[in-house]
Tab-separated table of C-alpha atoms and ligand atoms in Angstrom:
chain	number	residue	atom	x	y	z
A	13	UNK	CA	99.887	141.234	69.809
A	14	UNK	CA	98.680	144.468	70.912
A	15	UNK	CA	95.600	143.101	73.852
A	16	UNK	CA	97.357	146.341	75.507
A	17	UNK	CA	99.969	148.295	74.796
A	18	UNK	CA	102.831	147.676	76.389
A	19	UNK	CA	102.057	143.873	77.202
A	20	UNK	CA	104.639	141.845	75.045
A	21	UNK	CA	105.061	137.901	75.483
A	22	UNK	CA	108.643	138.106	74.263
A	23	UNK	CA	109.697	141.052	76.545
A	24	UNK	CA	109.342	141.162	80.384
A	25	UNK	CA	106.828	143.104	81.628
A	26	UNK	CA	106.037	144.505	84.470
A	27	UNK	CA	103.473	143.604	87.544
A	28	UNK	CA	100.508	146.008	86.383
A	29	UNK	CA	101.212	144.691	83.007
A	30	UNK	CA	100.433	141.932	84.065
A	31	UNK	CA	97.517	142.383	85.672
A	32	UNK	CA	95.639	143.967	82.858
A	33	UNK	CA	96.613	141.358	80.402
A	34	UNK	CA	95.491	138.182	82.686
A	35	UNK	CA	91.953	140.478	82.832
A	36	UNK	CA	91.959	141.090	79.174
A	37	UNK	CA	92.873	137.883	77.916
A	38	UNK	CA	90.070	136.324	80.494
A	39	UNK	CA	87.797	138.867	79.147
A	40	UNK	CA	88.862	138.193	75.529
A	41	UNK	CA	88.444	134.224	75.643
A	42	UNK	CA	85.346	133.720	78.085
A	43	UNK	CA	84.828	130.447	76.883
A	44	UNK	CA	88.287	129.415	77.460
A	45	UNK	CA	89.710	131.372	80.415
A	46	UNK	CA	88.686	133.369	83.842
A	47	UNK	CA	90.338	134.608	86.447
A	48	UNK	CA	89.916	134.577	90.317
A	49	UNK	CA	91.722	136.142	93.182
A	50	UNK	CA	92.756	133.552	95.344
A	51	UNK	CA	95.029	136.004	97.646
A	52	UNK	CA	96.493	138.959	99.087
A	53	UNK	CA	100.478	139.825	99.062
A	54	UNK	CA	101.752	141.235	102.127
A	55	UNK	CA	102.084	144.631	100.996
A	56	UNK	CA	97.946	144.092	99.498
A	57	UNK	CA	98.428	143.359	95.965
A	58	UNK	CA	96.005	140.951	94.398
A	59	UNK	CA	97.586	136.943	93.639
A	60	UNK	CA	95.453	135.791	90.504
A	61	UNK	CA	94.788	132.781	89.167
A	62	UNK	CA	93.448	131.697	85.575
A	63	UNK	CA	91.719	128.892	84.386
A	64	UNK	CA	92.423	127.534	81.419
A	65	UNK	CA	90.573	125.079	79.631
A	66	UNK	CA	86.452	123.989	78.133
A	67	UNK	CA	84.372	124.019	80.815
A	68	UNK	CA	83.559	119.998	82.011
A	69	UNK	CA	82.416	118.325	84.487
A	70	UNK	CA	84.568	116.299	87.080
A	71	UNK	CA	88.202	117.135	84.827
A	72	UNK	CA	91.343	116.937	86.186
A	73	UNK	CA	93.752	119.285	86.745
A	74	UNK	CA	97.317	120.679	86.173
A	75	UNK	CA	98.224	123.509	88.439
A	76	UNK	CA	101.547	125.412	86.578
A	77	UNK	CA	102.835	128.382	89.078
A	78	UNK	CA	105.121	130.972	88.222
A	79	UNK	CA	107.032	133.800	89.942
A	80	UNK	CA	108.279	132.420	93.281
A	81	UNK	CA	111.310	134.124	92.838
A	82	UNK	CA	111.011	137.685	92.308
A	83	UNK	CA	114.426	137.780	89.924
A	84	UNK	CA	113.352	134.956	87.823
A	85	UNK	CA	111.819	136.926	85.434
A	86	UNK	CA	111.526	134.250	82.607
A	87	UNK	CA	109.069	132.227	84.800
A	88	UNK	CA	106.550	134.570	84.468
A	89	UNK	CA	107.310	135.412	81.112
A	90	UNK	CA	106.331	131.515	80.622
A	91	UNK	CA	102.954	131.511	82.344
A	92	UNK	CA	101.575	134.000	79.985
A	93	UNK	CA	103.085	132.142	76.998
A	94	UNK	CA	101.420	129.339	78.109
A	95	UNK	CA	97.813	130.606	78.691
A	96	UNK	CA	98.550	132.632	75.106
A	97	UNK	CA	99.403	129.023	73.395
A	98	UNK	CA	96.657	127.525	74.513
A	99	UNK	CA	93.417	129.986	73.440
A	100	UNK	CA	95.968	130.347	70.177
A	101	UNK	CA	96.248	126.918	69.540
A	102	UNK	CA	92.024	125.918	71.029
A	103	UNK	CA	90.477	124.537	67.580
A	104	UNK	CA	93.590	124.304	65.628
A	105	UNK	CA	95.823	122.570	67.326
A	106	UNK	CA	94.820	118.809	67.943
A	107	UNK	CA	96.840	117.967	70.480
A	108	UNK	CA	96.589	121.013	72.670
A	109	UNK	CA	92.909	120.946	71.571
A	110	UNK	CA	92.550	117.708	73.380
A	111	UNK	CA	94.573	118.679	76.666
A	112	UNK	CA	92.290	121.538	77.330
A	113	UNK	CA	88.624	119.878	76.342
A	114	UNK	CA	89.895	116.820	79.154
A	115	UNK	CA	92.060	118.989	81.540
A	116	UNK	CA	91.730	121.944	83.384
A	117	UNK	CA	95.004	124.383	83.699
A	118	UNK	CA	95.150	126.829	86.731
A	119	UNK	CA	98.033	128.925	85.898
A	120	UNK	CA	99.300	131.160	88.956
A	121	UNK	CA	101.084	133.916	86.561
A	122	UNK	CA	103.236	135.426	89.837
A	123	UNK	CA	103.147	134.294	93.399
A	124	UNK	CA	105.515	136.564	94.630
A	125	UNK	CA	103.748	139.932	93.468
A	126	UNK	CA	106.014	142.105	96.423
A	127	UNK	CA	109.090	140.923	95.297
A	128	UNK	CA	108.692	140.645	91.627
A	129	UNK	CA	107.378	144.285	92.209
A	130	UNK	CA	110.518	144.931	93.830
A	131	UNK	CA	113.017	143.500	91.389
A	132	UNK	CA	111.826	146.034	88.856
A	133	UNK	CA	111.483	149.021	91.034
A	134	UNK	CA	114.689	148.554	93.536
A	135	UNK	CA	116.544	145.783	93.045
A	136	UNK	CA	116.827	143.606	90.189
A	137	UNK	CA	118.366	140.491	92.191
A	138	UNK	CA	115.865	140.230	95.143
A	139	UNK	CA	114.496	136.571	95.773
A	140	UNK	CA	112.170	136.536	98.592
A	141	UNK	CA	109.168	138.049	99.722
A	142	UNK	CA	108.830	141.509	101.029
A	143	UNK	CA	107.226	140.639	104.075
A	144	UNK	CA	108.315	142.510	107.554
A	145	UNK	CA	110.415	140.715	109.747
A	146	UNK	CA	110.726	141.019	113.559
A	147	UNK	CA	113.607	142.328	115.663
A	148	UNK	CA	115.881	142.784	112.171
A	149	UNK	CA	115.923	145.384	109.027
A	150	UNK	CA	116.558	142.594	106.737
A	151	UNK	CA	112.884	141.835	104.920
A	152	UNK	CA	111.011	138.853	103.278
A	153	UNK	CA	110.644	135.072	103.555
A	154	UNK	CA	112.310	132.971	100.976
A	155	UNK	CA	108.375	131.320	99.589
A	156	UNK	CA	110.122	128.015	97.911
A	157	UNK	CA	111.356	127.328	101.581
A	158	UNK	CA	108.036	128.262	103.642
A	159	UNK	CA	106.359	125.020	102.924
A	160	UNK	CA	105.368	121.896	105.756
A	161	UNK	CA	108.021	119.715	103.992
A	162	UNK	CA	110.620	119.109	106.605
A	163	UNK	CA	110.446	122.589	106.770
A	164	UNK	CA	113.203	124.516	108.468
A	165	UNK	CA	115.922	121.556	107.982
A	166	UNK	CA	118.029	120.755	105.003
A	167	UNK	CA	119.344	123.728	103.122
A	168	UNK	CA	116.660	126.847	104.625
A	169	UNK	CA	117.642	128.891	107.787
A	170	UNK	CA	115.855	130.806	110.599
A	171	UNK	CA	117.955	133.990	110.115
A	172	UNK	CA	115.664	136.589	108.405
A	173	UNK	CA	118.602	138.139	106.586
A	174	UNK	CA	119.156	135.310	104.441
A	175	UNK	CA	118.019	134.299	101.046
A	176	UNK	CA	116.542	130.835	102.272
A	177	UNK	CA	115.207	132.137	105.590
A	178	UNK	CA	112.250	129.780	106.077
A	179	UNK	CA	109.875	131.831	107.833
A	180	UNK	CA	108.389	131.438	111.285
A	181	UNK	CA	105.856	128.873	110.545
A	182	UNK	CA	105.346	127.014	107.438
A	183	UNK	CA	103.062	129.038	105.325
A	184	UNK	CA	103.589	132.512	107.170
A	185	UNK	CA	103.508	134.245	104.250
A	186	UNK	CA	100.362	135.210	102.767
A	187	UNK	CA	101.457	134.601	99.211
A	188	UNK	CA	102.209	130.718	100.342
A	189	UNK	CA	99.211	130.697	102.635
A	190	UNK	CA	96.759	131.594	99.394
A	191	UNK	CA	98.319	128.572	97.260
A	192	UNK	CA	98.222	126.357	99.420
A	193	UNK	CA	94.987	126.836	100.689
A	194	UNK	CA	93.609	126.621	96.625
A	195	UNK	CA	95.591	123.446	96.766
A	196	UNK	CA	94.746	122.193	99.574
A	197	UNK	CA	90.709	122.614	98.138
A	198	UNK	CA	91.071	121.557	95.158
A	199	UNK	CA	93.067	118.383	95.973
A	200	UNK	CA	90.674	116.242	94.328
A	201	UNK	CA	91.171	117.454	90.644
A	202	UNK	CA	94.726	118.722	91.129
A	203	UNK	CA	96.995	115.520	89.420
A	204	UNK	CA	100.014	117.355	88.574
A	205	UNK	CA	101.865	120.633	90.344
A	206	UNK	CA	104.593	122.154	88.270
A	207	UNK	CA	106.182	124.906	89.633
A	208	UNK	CA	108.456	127.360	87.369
A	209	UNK	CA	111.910	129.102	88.413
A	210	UNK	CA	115.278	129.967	86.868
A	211	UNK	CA	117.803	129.454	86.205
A	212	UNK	CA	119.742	126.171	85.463
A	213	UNK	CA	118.196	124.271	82.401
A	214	UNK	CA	116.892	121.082	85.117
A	215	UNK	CA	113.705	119.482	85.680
A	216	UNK	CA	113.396	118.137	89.530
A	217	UNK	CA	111.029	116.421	91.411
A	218	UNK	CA	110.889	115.193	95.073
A	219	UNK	CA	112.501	114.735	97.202
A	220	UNK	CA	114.619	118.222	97.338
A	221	UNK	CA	114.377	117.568	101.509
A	222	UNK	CA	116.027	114.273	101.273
A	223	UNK	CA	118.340	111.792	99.498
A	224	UNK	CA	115.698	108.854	99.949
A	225	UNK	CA	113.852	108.522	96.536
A	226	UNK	CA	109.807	108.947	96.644
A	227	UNK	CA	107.966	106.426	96.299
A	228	UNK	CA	107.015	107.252	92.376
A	229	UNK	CA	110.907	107.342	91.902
A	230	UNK	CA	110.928	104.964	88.749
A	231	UNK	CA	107.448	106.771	86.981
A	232	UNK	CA	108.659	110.068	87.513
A	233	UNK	CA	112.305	109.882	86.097
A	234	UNK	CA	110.697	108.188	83.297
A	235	UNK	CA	108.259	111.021	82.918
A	236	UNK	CA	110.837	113.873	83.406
A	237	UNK	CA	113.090	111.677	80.533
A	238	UNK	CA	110.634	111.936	77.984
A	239	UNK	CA	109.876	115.787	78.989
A	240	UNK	CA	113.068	116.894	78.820
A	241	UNK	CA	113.652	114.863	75.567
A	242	UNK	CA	110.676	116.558	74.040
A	243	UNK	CA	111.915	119.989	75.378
A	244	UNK	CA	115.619	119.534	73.491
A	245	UNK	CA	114.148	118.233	70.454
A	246	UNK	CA	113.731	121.662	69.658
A	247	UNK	CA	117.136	123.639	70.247
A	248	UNK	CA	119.117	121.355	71.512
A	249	UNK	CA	118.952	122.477	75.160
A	250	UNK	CA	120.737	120.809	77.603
A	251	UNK	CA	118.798	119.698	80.591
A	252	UNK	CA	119.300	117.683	83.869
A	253	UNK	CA	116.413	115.810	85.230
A	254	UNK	CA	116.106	114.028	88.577
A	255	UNK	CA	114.994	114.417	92.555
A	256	UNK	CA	115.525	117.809	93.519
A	257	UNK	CA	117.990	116.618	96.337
A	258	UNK	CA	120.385	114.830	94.208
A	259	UNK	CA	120.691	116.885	91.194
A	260	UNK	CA	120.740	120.932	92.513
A	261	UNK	CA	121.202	120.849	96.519
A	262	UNK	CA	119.237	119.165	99.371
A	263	UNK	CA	116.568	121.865	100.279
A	264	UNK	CA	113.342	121.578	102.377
A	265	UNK	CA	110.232	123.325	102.698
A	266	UNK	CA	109.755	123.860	98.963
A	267	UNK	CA	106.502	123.644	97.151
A	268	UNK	CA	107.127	120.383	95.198
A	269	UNK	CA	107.978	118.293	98.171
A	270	UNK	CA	104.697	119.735	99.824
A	271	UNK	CA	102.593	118.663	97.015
A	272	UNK	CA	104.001	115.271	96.140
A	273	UNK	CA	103.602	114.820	100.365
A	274	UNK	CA	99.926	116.341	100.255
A	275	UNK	CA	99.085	113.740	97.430
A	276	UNK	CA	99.823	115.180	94.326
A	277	UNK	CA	101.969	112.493	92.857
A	278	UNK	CA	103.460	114.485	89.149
A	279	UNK	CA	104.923	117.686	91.078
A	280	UNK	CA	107.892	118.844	89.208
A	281	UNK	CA	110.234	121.925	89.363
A	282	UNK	CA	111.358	123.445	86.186
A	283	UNK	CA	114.725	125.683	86.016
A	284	UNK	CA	114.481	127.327	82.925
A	285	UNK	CA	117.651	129.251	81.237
A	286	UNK	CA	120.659	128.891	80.894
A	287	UNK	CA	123.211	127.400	82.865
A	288	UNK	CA	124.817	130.848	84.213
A	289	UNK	CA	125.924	132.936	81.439
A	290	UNK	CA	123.223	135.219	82.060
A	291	UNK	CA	121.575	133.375	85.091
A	292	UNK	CA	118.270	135.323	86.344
A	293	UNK	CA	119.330	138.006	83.656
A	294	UNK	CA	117.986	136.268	80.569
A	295	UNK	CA	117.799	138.131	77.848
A	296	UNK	CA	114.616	139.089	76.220
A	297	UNK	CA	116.021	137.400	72.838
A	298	UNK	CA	115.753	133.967	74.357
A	299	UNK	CA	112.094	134.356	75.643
A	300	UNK	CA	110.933	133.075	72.809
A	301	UNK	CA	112.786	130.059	72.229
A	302	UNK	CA	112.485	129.010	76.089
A	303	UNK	CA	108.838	129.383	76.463
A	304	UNK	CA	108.119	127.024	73.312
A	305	UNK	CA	110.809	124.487	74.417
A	306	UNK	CA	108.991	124.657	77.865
A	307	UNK	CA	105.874	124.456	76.312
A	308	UNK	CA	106.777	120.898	74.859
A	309	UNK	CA	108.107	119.338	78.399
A	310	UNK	CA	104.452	120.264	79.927
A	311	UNK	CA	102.430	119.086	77.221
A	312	UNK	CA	104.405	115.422	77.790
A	313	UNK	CA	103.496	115.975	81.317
A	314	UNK	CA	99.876	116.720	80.451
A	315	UNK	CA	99.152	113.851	78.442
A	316	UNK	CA	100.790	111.718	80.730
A	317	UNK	CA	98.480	113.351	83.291
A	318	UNK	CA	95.849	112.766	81.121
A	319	UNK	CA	96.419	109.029	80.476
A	320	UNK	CA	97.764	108.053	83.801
A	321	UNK	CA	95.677	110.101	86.167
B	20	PAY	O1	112.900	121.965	94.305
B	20	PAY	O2	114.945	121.709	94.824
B	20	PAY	C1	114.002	122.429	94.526
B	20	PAY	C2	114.120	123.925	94.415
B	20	PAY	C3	115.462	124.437	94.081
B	20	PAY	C4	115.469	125.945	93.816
B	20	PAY	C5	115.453	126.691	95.153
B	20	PAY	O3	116.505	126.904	95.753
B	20	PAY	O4	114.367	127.048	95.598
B	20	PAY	C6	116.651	126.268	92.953
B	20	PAY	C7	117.004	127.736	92.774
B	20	PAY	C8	115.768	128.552	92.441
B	20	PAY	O5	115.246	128.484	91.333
B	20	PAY	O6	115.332	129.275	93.332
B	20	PAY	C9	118.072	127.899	91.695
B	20	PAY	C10	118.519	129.320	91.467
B	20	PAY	C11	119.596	129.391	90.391
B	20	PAY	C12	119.111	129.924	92.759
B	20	PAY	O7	118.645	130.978	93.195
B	20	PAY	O8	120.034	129.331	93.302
B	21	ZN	ZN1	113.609	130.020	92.212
């Protein structure tokens, strides 16, 4: 696919590759895609947003984001396999056909512009944001712990030099700021929040903060059943499912907790690829084949959206 050169969906590519192939591919499917800005990085690089779907009125809404994580460079990789899937499959494939003339899909290609910036230029393994910190040399905010969800607790910390340093207020960072604020205003259509990082082959939801289950407990370990089943159907991929908490590590101020908590009852995390063997390292070989197994385990989530919702 050549919408630029340079922009491949089965390589990684980089930031300003990025960026000109969300604007092309809005450009290039008018009636099925557009972009907005909805923020500004730290370090003033644009956070975009596409929409993905027919144009309605009053649809619902799944909001997929990817690139928390600067190092998890498959997560990315899957946003714009995603948004490429669905103006591929518009007209020709029936069941994708009907998610996207009843649903609308806001895909959030990379939150974490700095830092995915960063892990290309300086250091392939960075995590957080590159925000400044006071009184310390060490930078960034980890963004998956910045989030009103018993924020600054279980599993984050208020030293700035490490990797799960929650910030000094939830939502300091700009990058966390601008989604939640587009949450937070489109709460009414939003129905389901799934939010994309590597690696570990696991599909969580809340709570990640606590051991307690949520109050959807029973529909959404049902739901995340059937997803991952749909997603191993395919290859054959092992994955674990279940509340964030009990199945990684207790963690809090992460995005799904905040969105289940703000109303949003189908928020999910996905940890793509693989187990370890690589880890954030995945190689470009197995984009392919973990974008379309993903690709199966948020359809099931979008028709259940779309039926239940
Ligand atoms: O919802 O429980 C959750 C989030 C868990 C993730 C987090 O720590 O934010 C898990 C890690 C991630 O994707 O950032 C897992 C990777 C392998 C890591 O860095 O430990
Ligand atoms: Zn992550």
């Amino acid at each position: 696919n050549n919408i630029r050169s340079g922009h491949s969906y089965e390589k990684y590519n980089e930031l300003e590759t990025i960026y000109a192939w969300s604007a092309n591919i809005a450009a290039q499917n008018p009636d099925l895609v557009s972009r907005s800005q909805i923020g500004t990085s730290f370090e003033g690089r644009p956070i975009y947003l596409l929409k993905v779907g027919k144009p309605g009125a009053n649809k619902n809404a799944v909001f997929i984001d990817c690139g928390f994580h600067a190092r998890e460079w498959v997560s990315p990789a899957f946003c714009q396999w995603f948004v490429k899937e669905a103006v591929n499959s518009y007209g020709s494939d029936a069941e994708f056909t009907n998610l996207l003339d009843n649903l609308d899909f806001y895909v959030l290609p990379v939150l974490n512009v700095d830092g995915y910036k960063y892990s290309w230029t300086s250091d392939r393994m960075w995590r957080k944001t590159r925000s400044v910190n006071q009184n310390t040399f060490c930078t960034g905010t980890d963004p998956n712990r910045n989030f009103a969800a018993n924020w600054g607790t279980n599993g984050a910390t208020s030293s700035p030099c490490s990797e799960v340093y929650c910030g000094t207020i939830p939502e300091s960072e700009s990058e966390t700021r601008a989604l939640g604020d587009f949450i937070r205003s489109n709460l009414s259509s939003i129905k389901a929040y799934l939010t994309v990082h590597s690696y570990s082959q696991m599909l969580l939801f809340p709570y990640s903060y606590k051991h307690a289950p949520a109050k959807d407990y029973d529909e959404l370990m049902s739901l995340a059943e059937g997803a991952v089943n749909a997603l191993s159907s395919l290859y054959g991929t092992v994955y674990t499912y279940g509340p964030g908490g009990k199945t990684i590590y207790l963690s809090s101020g992460g995005s799904d907790d905040w969105a289940y908590d703000t109303g949003i009852k189908y928020s999910f995390t996905f940890e793509l690829r693989d187990t370890g063997k690589y880890g954030f390292v995945l190689p470009e070989s197995e984009i392919k084949e973990t974008c379309e197994e993903t690709m199966l385990a948020v359809k099931y989530i979008s028709n259940h959206v779309l039926n239940n919702a």
